[in-house]
Coordinates of C-alpha atoms in Angstrom, one line a residue:
M1 CA -101.6 8.1 122.0
R2 CA -97.8 9.0 123.9
G3 CA -97.2 7.3 127.3
A4 CA -93.9 6.6 129.2
V5 CA -92.0 3.8 128.3
L6 CA -89.0 3.0 130.4
Y7 CA -86.5 2.3 128.3
R8 CA -83.2 1.4 131.2
P9 CA -81.9 2.3 134.3
R10 CA -82.9 5.9 134.4
D11 CA -84.1 6.7 130.9
M12 CA -87.8 7.3 130.3
R13 CA -89.3 8.5 127.5
F14 CA -92.5 10.0 126.4
E15 CA -93.9 8.6 123.1
E16 CA -96.1 6.6 121.3
R17 CA -97.7 3.5 122.4
E18 CA -101.0 1.7 120.8
V19 CA -104.2 3.4 121.9
P20 CA -105.8 0.9 124.4
R21 CA -108.7 -1.1 123.3
I22 CA -111.7 -3.7 124.3
T23 CA -109.5 -7.1 123.6
Q24 CA -112.1 -9.3 126.3
P25 CA -115.8 -8.8 126.6
T26 CA -115.0 -8.2 130.6
D27 CA -112.6 -5.2 129.2
A28 CA -113.3 -1.3 130.0
V29 CA -111.6 1.0 128.6
I30 CA -111.0 4.4 130.9
R31 CA -110.3 8.2 130.2
L32 CA -107.5 9.0 133.0
S33 CA -108.2 12.3 135.2
A34 CA -104.7 11.7 136.8
T35 CA -102.0 9.1 137.4
C36 CA -99.0 9.3 139.5
I37 CA -96.0 7.6 140.1
C38 CA -95.3 5.2 142.4
G39 CA -92.9 4.4 144.6
S40 CA -92.3 1.0 144.3
D41 CA -91.4 2.3 140.7
L42 CA -88.8 3.5 141.6
W43 CA -86.7 -0.4 141.6
P44 CA -87.1 -0.7 138.3
Y45 CA -86.0 2.8 137.3
R46 CA -83.0 2.4 139.7
G47 CA -82.1 -0.9 137.9
I48 CA -83.1 -2.9 141.2
N49 CA -85.3 -4.8 139.2
P50 CA -84.6 -5.9 135.9
V51 CA -85.4 -4.1 132.9
P52 CA -85.6 -6.2 130.1
Q53 CA -87.1 -4.2 127.3
P54 CA -89.1 -0.9 126.9
T55 CA -91.1 -1.4 129.6
P56 CA -94.8 0.9 129.6
M57 CA -95.6 2.0 132.9
G58 CA -97.9 3.2 135.9
H59 CA -99.9 0.9 137.7
E60 CA -102.4 4.2 139.8
Y61 CA -105.3 6.0 137.7
C62 CA -108.7 7.2 138.2
G63 CA -111.2 8.4 135.1
I64 CA -114.2 8.7 133.3
V65 CA -115.7 5.3 131.4
E66 CA -115.0 5.6 127.7
E67 CA -115.9 2.1 126.5
V68 CA -117.0 -1.5 128.1
G69 CA -117.1 -5.3 126.9
H70 CA -120.3 -6.5 126.4
A71 CA -120.2 -8.9 129.2
V72 CA -119.6 -5.6 131.5
T73 CA -123.0 -4.7 133.1
K74 CA -121.7 -3.3 136.6
I75 CA -120.2 -0.6 134.8
K76 CA -120.8 2.1 132.6
P77 CA -120.0 4.8 130.0
G78 CA -119.4 8.2 131.9
Q79 CA -119.1 6.9 134.9
F80 CA -116.0 8.2 137.2
V81 CA -114.1 4.9 138.7
I82 CA -111.3 4.3 140.7
G83 CA -109.4 0.6 140.4
S84 CA -106.4 -1.1 142.1
F85 CA -103.5 -2.2 140.7
F86 CA -104.1 -5.8 140.2
A87 CA -107.1 -6.1 138.3
S88 CA -109.9 -9.2 139.9
D89 CA -113.6 -11.0 139.9
N90 CA -113.7 -10.0 143.0
T91 CA -116.0 -13.1 143.0
C92 CA -113.5 -16.3 143.2
P93 CA -112.2 -17.8 147.2
N94 CA -109.7 -15.4 147.8
C95 CA -111.4 -12.1 146.5
Q96 CA -114.6 -13.6 148.8
A97 CA -112.1 -13.3 151.5
G98 CA -110.9 -10.4 150.9
Y99 CA -107.9 -10.6 149.2
Q100 CA -108.6 -9.7 145.8
T101 CA -104.9 -8.9 144.8
S102 CA -104.4 -13.1 144.7
C103 CA -107.0 -13.7 142.8
Q104 CA -107.2 -16.8 140.7
H105 CA -107.9 -15.2 137.6
R106 CA -105.7 -11.5 138.6
E107 CA -103.8 -9.2 136.0
F108 CA -101.1 -6.7 137.1
V109 CA -102.5 -3.5 135.8
S110 CA -99.3 -2.1 134.4
T111 CA -99.3 1.1 131.5
A112 CA -101.3 3.8 133.6
Q113 CA -98.9 6.5 133.1
A114 CA -100.3 7.6 129.7
P115 CA -104.0 8.9 128.7
V116 CA -106.7 6.0 127.8
L117 CA -106.2 3.0 129.6
R118 CA -107.5 -0.7 129.3
V119 CA -108.6 -2.0 132.8
P120 CA -109.6 -6.3 133.0
L121 CA -111.7 -7.8 135.0
A122 CA -114.0 -4.1 135.2
D123 CA -117.1 -5.6 137.0
G124 CA -114.2 -6.9 139.7
T125 CA -111.6 -4.3 139.8
L126 CA -113.1 -0.9 139.0
V127 CA -115.0 0.9 141.7
P128 CA -117.6 3.7 140.7
T129 CA -117.9 7.6 142.8
R130 CA -121.7 8.5 143.1
D131 CA -121.2 11.4 140.3
V132 CA -118.3 12.7 138.7
P133 CA -116.2 14.6 141.4
S134 CA -115.4 18.4 141.6
A135 CA -111.5 18.8 140.6
D136 CA -110.1 18.9 143.8
L137 CA -111.1 15.7 145.1
I138 CA -109.4 14.0 142.3
P139 CA -105.9 14.2 143.8
S140 CA -107.4 12.1 147.4
L141 CA -109.4 9.6 144.7
L142 CA -106.3 8.8 142.5
T143 CA -104.4 7.4 146.0
L144 CA -107.3 5.2 146.9
S145 CA -106.1 3.6 143.2
D146 CA -102.7 2.1 145.0
V147 CA -101.0 4.4 147.8
M148 CA -103.3 5.3 150.4
G149 CA -105.1 1.8 150.0
T150 CA -101.9 0.4 150.9
A151 CA -101.3 2.3 153.8
W152 CA -104.5 1.5 155.0
F153 CA -104.1 -2.1 154.3
A154 CA -101.0 -1.5 156.6
A155 CA -102.7 -0.4 158.9
D156 CA -105.1 -2.8 159.2
A157 CA -103.1 -6.4 158.7
A158 CA -100.6 -4.4 161.9
A159 CA -103.9 -4.6 164.0
V160 CA -104.9 -0.2 164.7
Q161 CA -107.2 0.3 167.6
P162 CA -108.1 3.0 169.3
G163 CA -106.6 4.5 171.7
K164 CA -103.5 2.0 171.1
T165 CA -99.9 2.8 170.2
V166 CA -98.7 2.7 166.7
V167 CA -94.8 3.1 164.9
V168 CA -94.4 4.5 161.3
V169 CA -91.1 3.4 159.0
G170 CA -90.6 4.8 156.4
D171 CA -91.5 7.9 155.2
G172 CA -92.4 7.4 151.2
A173 CA -95.8 8.8 150.7
V174 CA -96.7 4.8 152.0
G175 CA -95.9 5.9 155.2
L176 CA -97.1 9.5 155.3
L177 CA -100.8 8.1 154.3
G178 CA -100.2 5.1 156.7
V179 CA -99.7 7.8 159.6
L180 CA -103.3 9.1 158.2
S181 CA -105.0 5.8 158.5
A182 CA -103.2 4.8 161.9
R183 CA -104.8 8.4 162.7
Q184 CA -108.3 7.8 161.4
M185 CA -108.7 3.9 162.8
G186 CA -108.5 5.9 166.5
A187 CA -104.5 5.6 167.0
E188 CA -103.4 7.7 170.1
R189 CA -100.0 8.2 170.1
I190 CA -98.5 7.8 166.6
I191 CA -95.1 7.5 166.2
A192 CA -93.2 8.5 163.0
M193 CA -89.4 7.6 161.7
S194 CA -88.4 10.5 159.5
R195 CA -85.1 12.2 159.5
H196 CA -87.1 14.5 156.5
E197 CA -88.0 18.4 157.6
S198 CA -90.4 18.4 155.1
R199 CA -91.9 14.9 155.9
Q200 CA -91.6 14.8 159.3
K201 CA -94.5 18.4 158.8
L202 CA -96.5 16.4 156.7
A203 CA -96.6 13.5 159.1
R204 CA -97.3 16.0 162.1
E205 CA -100.2 17.1 160.2
F206 CA -101.5 13.9 158.9
G207 CA -102.1 12.7 162.8
A208 CA -97.6 11.8 163.5
T209 CA -97.7 13.0 167.6
H210 CA -94.2 12.0 167.3
V211 CA -91.7 11.4 165.2
V212 CA -87.9 9.8 165.4
T213 CA -85.3 10.3 163.4
E214 CA -82.9 7.4 164.7
R215 CA -82.2 3.7 162.8
G216 CA -80.9 0.7 163.8
D217 CA -80.6 -0.3 167.4
E218 CA -80.6 3.8 168.8
G219 CA -83.7 3.7 166.3
N220 CA -85.2 0.6 169.0
S221 CA -84.1 2.2 172.0
R222 CA -85.9 5.0 171.5
I223 CA -89.4 3.7 170.5
K224 CA -88.8 1.7 173.8
Q225 CA -88.0 5.4 175.8
L226 CA -90.9 6.2 174.1
T227 CA -93.2 3.0 174.8
N228 CA -92.3 2.0 178.8
G229 CA -89.5 -0.3 177.7
I230 CA -92.1 -2.4 176.0
G231 CA -92.2 -1.5 172.6
A232 CA -95.6 -0.3 170.2
D233 CA -98.9 -2.4 169.9
S234 CA -98.7 -2.0 166.2
V235 CA -96.0 -1.2 163.8
L236 CA -96.3 -0.7 159.6
E237 CA -93.2 -1.2 157.8
C238 CA -93.6 0.7 154.0
V239 CA -90.1 0.6 153.0
G240 CA -89.5 -3.3 152.1
T241 CA -85.3 -3.4 152.9
Q242 CA -84.0 -6.2 155.4
E243 CA -83.3 -2.6 157.6
S244 CA -87.1 -1.4 157.9
M245 CA -88.1 -5.0 158.8
M246 CA -85.9 -5.3 161.3
Q247 CA -86.9 -1.8 163.2
A248 CA -90.6 -2.6 162.6
I249 CA -90.0 -6.3 164.3
R250 CA -87.8 -4.6 166.5
S251 CA -89.6 -1.7 167.4
T252 CA -93.3 -4.2 168.5
R253 CA -94.0 -5.7 172.0
P254 CA -94.7 -9.0 172.0
G255 CA -98.1 -10.0 171.8
G256 CA -98.6 -6.6 168.9
S257 CA -98.5 -6.9 165.2
V258 CA -96.4 -5.4 162.1
G259 CA -98.3 -4.6 159.0
Y260 CA -95.4 -4.8 155.8
V261 CA -96.1 -3.5 152.4
G262 CA -93.3 -2.4 151.3
V263 CA -92.5 -4.7 148.5
P264 CA -89.1 -7.0 149.6
H265 CA -86.1 -6.3 148.8
G266 CA -82.6 -8.3 149.6
V267 CA -85.4 -9.3 153.3
A268 CA -84.5 -12.8 155.2
L269 CA -86.2 -13.7 158.5
D270 CA -84.2 -14.1 161.0
G271 CA -86.5 -17.8 162.8
Q272 CA -85.2 -18.0 165.4
E273 CA -85.9 -14.1 166.8
L274 CA -88.8 -14.4 164.9
F275 CA -89.9 -17.3 167.4
F276 CA -88.6 -15.3 169.9
A277 CA -90.2 -12.4 169.4
H278 CA -94.0 -12.9 169.5
V279 CA -94.7 -11.0 167.0
H280 CA -97.8 -11.2 164.3
L281 CA -96.5 -10.2 161.0
H282 CA -99.2 -10.0 158.3
G283 CA -98.9 -8.5 155.0
G284 CA -98.7 -8.5 151.5
P285 CA -99.6 -6.9 147.6
A286 CA -102.3 -4.4 149.3
P287 CA -106.0 -5.6 148.6
V288 CA -107.3 -2.4 147.5
R289 CA -110.6 -3.1 146.3
R290 CA -111.9 -5.0 149.2
Y291 CA -111.4 -0.9 150.7
L292 CA -111.9 0.9 148.2
P293 CA -115.9 1.3 149.0
E294 CA -115.5 2.6 152.8
L295 CA -112.5 5.0 151.7
I296 CA -113.9 7.0 148.5
D297 CA -116.4 7.8 151.1
L298 CA -113.9 8.9 153.4
V299 CA -112.3 10.9 150.4
W300 CA -115.9 11.8 149.4
N301 CA -117.5 13.3 152.1
R302 CA -114.1 15.0 153.3
K303 CA -113.5 13.2 155.6
I304 CA -109.7 12.8 154.6
D305 CA -107.5 14.8 152.5
P306 CA -104.9 11.9 151.5
G307 CA -104.1 13.9 148.1
K308 CA -101.7 15.9 150.1
V309 CA -99.3 13.3 150.0
F310 CA -98.9 15.1 146.2
D311 CA -96.1 17.6 146.5
L312 CA -95.7 18.4 143.0
T313 CA -97.7 17.7 139.4
L314 CA -96.5 18.3 135.8
P315 CA -97.8 17.0 132.6
L316 CA -97.7 14.0 131.4
D317 CA -95.7 14.6 129.4
Q318 CA -93.1 15.7 132.1
V319 CA -93.0 12.3 133.3
A320 CA -89.0 11.6 133.0
E321 CA -88.8 14.8 135.8
G322 CA -91.3 13.6 137.9
Y323 CA -89.1 10.4 138.1
R324 CA -85.5 12.3 138.3
A325 CA -87.5 14.3 141.7
M326 CA -88.9 10.8 143.2
D327 CA -86.1 9.5 142.7
E328 CA -83.8 12.5 143.9
R329 CA -86.2 12.8 146.8
R330 CA -86.9 16.2 145.4
A331 CA -90.3 15.1 146.0
I332 CA -92.8 12.4 147.5
K333 CA -94.5 11.5 145.0
T334 CA -95.9 13.1 142.0
L335 CA -98.9 13.6 140.0
L336 CA -99.6 13.7 136.1
R337 CA -102.0 15.1 134.6
P338 CA -102.6 14.2 131.3

């Protein structure tokens, strides 16, 4: 089969790769209905994360089970399944506490930009839908594998509650779906920090009540103006830079919470400032598996439509263009059809 392979910064190729097969008795092999490009894929694509050798790419996936290992008992061929970007057994103490991305036996699923994918620890990782979904549901179901699950974790970690005020730092796919998550959780005011008109429009469609274009001290002042000088109850940090983290912390009221899910790059916290901020910080790699059953129900019953975050759809063999479009900010998120 052919799949995406990153050779060096901005050198993405679509070339022959070995067809996945069962290698462990707990594996499943699935034929993908759709995959996509994640904002975090841009870190190695831009050379910010090193690429020491040709590297298969992709960690967001959904599709039909073709084969399972002899130890797999819950997942069966023919089922439509969605799984997390980290495989987990869903039975270890960390999994039982709801942190499957810290599973004691976790494995990163990193070769999903291809027609076929091997998923380790299938019984713990994959969640089947009740039936094979209609084609129009597949984009939204795909988001649950990472981007929507990550946004939901950001809102959960930030303790979003009905009637409260939420700020979302970042207008990429995770930030936009953070707006959707906060709205679904009942937030009364949702302030999206965005400078891009097309992204502002989608943020409002997902439930943003205000848009703030300012950054840094000016952004903090604007948030304070909108919150009677106090700050937000909950802030979702969805970027992963020093500037976005400090924007989030300084936009939060004393006693409020920051949920941070942007993969950190160069982030360092000042202990003294954090000490006197009285802000709760919680985040990390999203335990997507924890939320999959609930989110699948929301999508299946058409209560949320996170698939709207895909503003570019390409055949898989045009994966290089999908990366270029996101790198150049011509696209928010690219869906790839094998």
